[in-house]
Amino acid sequence: MLDALDHPGLTYGSLLRQLQIPRDPSRPTLVAAMFNLDAALDLSDRFAGLQARLDSVPRSHENYELFANLVPLTDGTLRVEMQYASALLDEATVEHWLASWEQMLDE
């Protein structure tokens, strides 16, 4: 896993192209779930005299069966964004997983 730090420019898409894995439209290529931790951004010094906030753009399609994106906020908290394949998972299941994960982190 730490070897990935030696290749920061290698994106998931680039990796798939290099591996030349045959595509199967019935399932995701390589991995079904993805976890991402975004870099912390402080916009306060970039727009002097203006208020700015970081927000997400809703997605109509996801490349994974489950995608968790964590966004560090300037107040020290994390915003958790979850996208999932609604044909496989329901909202109650994902909310339960998030509640369990939050409980685990609090302990």
XYZ file of N, CA, C and O in Angstrom:
428
model
N 0.812 -1.176 0.000
C 0.000 0.000 0.000
C 0.872 1.262 0.000
O 0.561 2.211 -0.674
N 1.938 1.239 0.769
C 2.797 2.419 0.842
C 3.499 2.690 -0.484
O 3.903 3.813 -0.749
N 3.638 1.654 -1.325
C 4.246 1.862 -2.643
C 3.422 2.843 -3.479
O 3.958 3.492 -4.383
N 2.141 2.941 -3.187
C 1.293 3.870 -3.931
C 1.773 5.309 -3.768
O 1.609 6.131 -4.667
N 2.385 5.617 -2.633
C 2.891 6.973 -2.394
C 4.027 7.324 -3.345
O 4.308 8.488 -3.581
N 4.689 6.308 -3.899
C 5.765 6.545 -4.861
C 5.234 6.872 -6.252
O 6.003 7.235 -7.133
N 3.915 6.737 -6.449
C 3.307 6.949 -7.765
C 2.053 7.818 -7.649
O 0.956 7.392 -8.003
N 2.205 9.065 -7.164
C 1.018 9.900 -6.935
C 0.271 10.269 -8.215
O -0.906 10.587 -8.174
N 0.917 10.203 -9.355
C 0.256 10.563 -10.607
C -0.467 9.414 -11.276
O -1.132 9.601 -12.294
N -0.359 8.222 -10.707
C -1.014 7.056 -11.297
C -2.452 7.000 -10.813
O -2.727 6.659 -9.669
N -3.375 7.329 -11.679
C -4.791 7.318 -11.311
C -5.358 5.915 -11.466
O -4.744 5.037 -12.092
N -6.528 5.722 -10.923
C -7.222 4.440 -11.047
C -7.457 4.105 -12.523
O -7.216 2.987 -12.967
N -7.894 5.082 -13.288
C -8.117 4.873 -14.721
C -6.843 4.500 -15.458
O -6.843 3.613 -16.318
N -5.732 5.160 -15.126
C -4.439 4.825 -15.744
C -4.022 3.400 -15.402
O -3.528 2.665 -16.259
N -4.234 3.020 -14.162
C -3.896 1.670 -13.737
C -4.706 0.631 -14.517
O -4.165 -0.364 -14.994
N -6.000 0.874 -14.663
C -6.843 -0.064 -15.417
C -6.387 -0.194 -16.865
O -6.351 -1.297 -17.416
N -6.022 0.928 -17.480
C -5.539 0.874 -18.863
C -4.239 0.076 -18.957
O -4.051 -0.725 -19.877
N -3.340 0.262 -17.996
C -2.069 -0.461 -18.025
C -2.248 -1.950 -17.760
O -1.546 -2.774 -18.334
N -3.200 -2.304 -16.892
C -3.440 -3.711 -16.585
C -4.185 -4.434 -17.705
O -4.151 -5.651 -17.788
N -4.896 -3.681 -18.523
C -5.671 -4.217 -19.648
C -6.609 -5.339 -19.213
O -6.662 -6.413 -19.800
N -7.356 -5.080 -18.144
C -8.333 -6.047 -17.644
C -9.563 -6.001 -18.540
O -10.091 -4.915 -18.811
N -10.035 -7.172 -19.006
C -11.249 -7.170 -19.839
C -12.442 -6.601 -19.070
O -12.605 -6.876 -17.875
N -13.240 -5.788 -19.744
C -14.405 -5.166 -19.112
C -15.576 -6.140 -19.091
O -15.838 -6.833 -20.060
N -16.265 -6.193 -17.978
C -17.500 -6.949 -17.835
C -18.556 -5.953 -17.373
O -18.494 -5.466 -16.247
N -19.519 -5.604 -18.233
C -20.494 -4.575 -17.867
C -21.392 -4.953 -16.690
O -22.065 -4.095 -16.136
N -21.364 -6.217 -16.260
C -22.221 -6.626 -15.149
C -21.580 -6.382 -13.783
O -22.223 -6.583 -12.764
N -20.307 -5.956 -13.763
C -19.652 -5.703 -12.474
C -18.539 -4.669 -12.646
O -18.029 -4.484 -13.743
N -18.151 -4.032 -11.525
C -17.050 -3.064 -11.596
C -15.733 -3.754 -11.936
O -15.512 -4.914 -11.595
N -14.848 -3.036 -12.586
C -13.530 -3.546 -12.914
C -12.608 -3.431 -11.702
O -12.513 -2.375 -11.090
N -11.942 -4.495 -11.351
C -10.907 -4.569 -10.319
C -11.449 -4.534 -8.891
O -11.221 -5.451 -8.132
N -12.132 -3.485 -8.481
C -12.642 -3.380 -7.109
C -14.106 -2.950 -7.118
O -14.549 -2.240 -8.018
N -14.856 -3.387 -6.105
C -16.268 -3.036 -6.005
C -16.504 -1.846 -5.071
O -17.511 -1.159 -5.183
N -15.572 -1.629 -4.148
C -15.740 -0.538 -3.180
C -14.483 0.334 -3.186
O -13.370 -0.159 -3.346
N -14.697 1.627 -2.998
C -13.579 2.575 -3.000
C -13.738 3.500 -1.791
O -14.841 3.941 -1.470
N -12.606 3.780 -1.136
C -12.541 4.695 -0.003
C -11.561 5.790 -0.365
O -10.430 5.498 -0.751
N -11.977 7.042 -0.257
C -11.121 8.165 -0.635
C -11.109 9.207 0.480
O -12.153 9.561 1.022
N -9.931 9.687 0.808
C -9.780 10.795 1.749
C -9.235 11.970 0.965
O -8.096 11.940 0.494
N -10.068 12.985 0.781
C -9.644 14.178 0.049
C -8.614 14.961 0.846
O -8.559 14.857 2.070
N -7.844 15.751 0.145
C -6.897 16.655 0.802
C -7.671 17.806 1.443
O -8.678 18.263 0.906
N -7.209 18.244 2.584
C -7.851 19.378 3.255
C -7.575 20.655 2.474
O -6.443 20.916 2.081
N -8.618 21.430 2.249
C -8.480 22.708 1.543
C -8.989 23.834 2.421
O -10.060 23.743 3.002
N -8.212 24.874 2.520
C -8.635 26.074 3.239
C -8.769 27.184 2.205
O -7.771 27.667 1.671
N -9.999 27.574 1.925
C -10.248 28.577 0.892
C -10.200 30.007 1.423
O -10.293 30.948 0.643
N -10.025 30.154 2.739
C -10.128 31.487 3.325
C -9.073 32.451 2.806
O -9.327 33.649 2.686
N -7.874 31.968 2.502
C -6.834 32.878 2.042
C -6.796 33.016 0.517
O -6.055 33.819 -0.021
N -7.617 32.269 -0.193
C -7.588 32.306 -1.656
C -8.532 33.349 -2.248
O -8.362 33.759 -3.383
N -9.529 33.719 -1.478
C -10.530 34.666 -1.984
C -10.673 35.803 -0.991
O -11.671 35.916 -0.294
N -9.670 36.638 -0.927
C -9.646 37.732 0.042
C -10.896 38.590 -0.082
O -11.275 39.019 -1.169
N -11.550 38.805 1.057
C -12.735 39.647 1.091
C -14.018 38.941 0.686
O -15.093 39.537 0.740
N -13.933 37.701 0.274
C -15.121 36.939 -0.116
C -15.281 35.724 0.775
O -14.318 35.161 1.265
N -16.523 35.322 0.971
C -16.780 34.077 1.683
C -16.839 32.960 0.652
O -17.469 33.105 -0.396
N -16.193 31.867 0.943
C -16.198 30.719 0.032
C -16.390 29.452 0.844
O -15.988 29.370 2.005
N -17.028 28.480 0.234
C -17.182 27.188 0.903
C -17.009 26.084 -0.123
O -17.296 26.248 -1.306
N -16.518 24.982 0.365
C -16.315 23.811 -0.457
C -17.605 22.999 -0.446
O -18.200 22.785 0.604
N -18.059 22.576 -1.600
C -19.289 21.799 -1.680
C -19.101 20.675 -2.683
O -18.145 20.663 -3.451
N -20.021 19.738 -2.680
C -19.954 18.599 -3.586
C -20.955 18.760 -4.710
O -22.006 19.372 -4.534
N -20.628 18.168 -5.820
C -21.541 18.126 -6.957
C -22.198 16.750 -6.945
O -21.503 15.727 -6.972
N -23.521 16.697 -6.861
C -24.195 15.395 -6.857
C -23.880 14.612 -8.130
O -23.765 15.185 -9.210
N -23.740 13.308 -7.962
C -23.411 12.451 -9.095
C -24.639 11.618 -9.461
O -25.342 11.111 -8.598
N -24.858 11.439 -10.745
C -25.981 10.618 -11.193
C -25.556 9.180 -11.445
O -26.389 8.305 -11.621
N -24.228 8.929 -11.463
C -23.728 7.583 -11.706
C -22.458 7.376 -10.896
O -21.679 8.306 -10.709
N -22.276 6.166 -10.422
C -21.073 5.846 -9.655
C -20.358 4.685 -10.325
O -20.992 3.779 -10.853
N -19.029 4.718 -10.319
C -18.220 3.667 -10.937
C -18.051 2.439 -10.056
O -17.558 1.418 -10.510
N -18.438 2.536 -8.802
C -18.249 1.454 -7.840
C -19.584 1.076 -7.221
O -20.533 1.856 -7.223
N -19.635 -0.107 -6.636
C -20.842 -0.517 -5.930
C -21.003 0.293 -4.656
O -22.114 0.560 -4.215
N -19.886 0.699 -4.076
C -19.893 1.529 -2.878
C -18.696 2.464 -2.939
O -17.563 2.033 -3.155
N -18.945 3.762 -2.771
C -17.876 4.757 -2.801
C -18.029 5.656 -1.588
O -19.062 6.303 -1.394
N -16.988 5.681 -0.744
C -16.969 6.553 0.433
C -15.920 7.630 0.205
O -14.767 7.329 -0.079
N -16.334 8.876 0.319
C -15.435 10.011 0.150
C -15.453 10.845 1.427
O -16.507 11.300 1.854
N -14.290 11.019 2.038
C -14.184 11.819 3.256
C -13.518 13.135 2.913
O -12.486 13.158 2.254
N -14.136 14.220 3.365
C -13.649 15.559 3.064
C -13.333 16.265 4.379
O -14.246 16.561 5.154
N -12.057 16.531 4.679
C -11.717 17.285 5.893
C -12.194 18.735 5.760
O -11.954 19.379 4.743
N -12.872 19.209 6.780
C -13.363 20.583 6.786
C -12.463 21.446 7.667
O -11.724 20.934 8.514
N -12.515 22.744 7.466
C -11.613 23.648 8.183
C -11.876 23.675 9.691
O -11.005 24.065 10.457
N -13.072 23.237 10.128
C -13.361 23.215 11.567
C -12.870 21.930 12.237
O -13.134 21.682 13.407
N -12.139 21.087 11.490
C -11.579 19.868 12.060
C -12.465 18.641 11.927
O -12.066 17.549 12.314
N -13.656 18.807 11.409
C -14.558 17.666 11.230
C -14.384 17.081 9.829
O -13.685 17.652 8.985
N -15.020 15.959 9.608
C -15.018 15.305 8.302
C -16.430 15.263 7.753
O -17.371 14.943 8.480
N -16.569 15.584 6.486
C -17.845 15.362 5.807
C -17.707 14.019 5.104
O -16.753 13.774 4.374
N -18.679 13.132 5.330
C -18.669 11.816 4.710
C -19.717 11.810 3.602
O -20.884 12.101 3.836
N -19.261 11.473 2.409
C -20.152 11.381 1.254
C -20.166 9.924 0.809
O -19.116 9.326 0.602
N -21.346 9.350 0.693
C -21.469 7.949 0.283
C -22.305 7.872 -0.987
O -23.384 8.443 -1.066
N -21.786 7.158 -1.964
C -22.551 6.820 -3.152
C -22.556 5.294 -3.229
O -21.572 4.650 -2.865
N -23.662 4.741 -3.705
C -23.769 3.287 -3.761
C -24.725 2.874 -4.873
O -25.551 3.659 -5.342
N -24.583 1.631 -5.270
C -25.447 1.074 -6.310
C -26.784 0.709 -5.669
O -26.871 -0.241 -4.890
N -27.808 1.469 -5.982
C -29.114 1.245 -5.353
C -29.753 -0.075 -5.777
O -30.669 -0.558 -5.122
N -29.253 -0.681 -6.850
C -29.753 -1.998 -7.241
C -29.223 -3.084 -6.304
O -29.800 -4.170 -6.218
N -28.133 -2.792 -5.587
C -27.525 -3.773 -4.694
C -27.725 -3.443 -3.221
O -27.814 -4.335 -2.384
N -27.730 -2.163 -2.885
C -27.804 -1.718 -1.492
C -28.970 -0.760 -1.331
O -29.304 -0.018 -2.238
N -29.562 -0.781 -0.129
C -30.620 0.198 0.127
C -30.114 1.248 1.121
O -29.093 1.069 1.779
N -30.826 2.345 1.182
C -30.408 3.475 2.009
C -30.275 3.089 3.473
O -29.329 3.501 4.154
N -31.186 2.264 3.982
C -31.144 1.861 5.393
C -29.866 1.086 5.709
O -29.261 1.280 6.776
N -29.441 0.233 4.811
C -28.205 -0.534 5.017
C -26.999 0.390 5.069
O -26.154 0.286 5.966
N -26.904 1.304 4.127
C -25.771 2.226 4.089
C -25.781 3.125 5.324
O -24.730 3.361 5.934
N -26.940 3.612 5.732
C -27.024 4.435 6.941
C -26.613 3.641 8.178
O -25.942 4.165 9.072
N -26.987 2.376 8.234
C -26.580 1.518 9.356
C -25.060 1.362 9.378
O -24.430 1.442 10.438
N -24.456 1.120 8.218
C -22.994 1.001 8.145
C -22.325 2.286 8.614
O -21.333 2.251 9.349
N -22.852 3.431 8.180
C -22.273 4.716 8.591
C -22.394 4.924 10.096
O -21.448 5.389 10.739
N -23.541 4.584 10.678
C -23.728 4.718 12.117
C -22.776 3.800 12.869
O -22.204 4.199 13.896
N -22.590 2.588 12.378
C -21.662 1.644 13.026
C -20.230 2.150 12.937
O -19.451 2.058 13.890
N -19.877 2.692 11.790
C -18.528 3.226 11.590
C -18.293 4.427 12.516
O -17.249 4.551 13.149
N -19.286 5.309 12.625
C -19.173 6.473 13.506
C -19.008 6.026 14.962
O -18.179 6.567 15.695
N -19.771 5.023 15.357
C -19.662 4.506 16.725
C -18.272 3.936 16.971
O -17.662 4.161 18.020
N -17.746 3.203 16.001
C -16.414 2.624 16.135
C -15.366 3.725 16.282
O -14.447 3.632 17.103
N -15.469 4.792 15.481
C -14.505 5.900 15.546
C -14.590 6.650 16.871
O -13.583 7.176 17.353
N -15.793 6.722 17.458
C -15.975 7.416 18.738
C -15.381 6.657 19.904
O -15.101 7.243 20.947
N -15.228 5.351 19.754
C -14.749 4.525 20.890
C -13.269 4.606 21.097
O -12.440 4.977 20.500
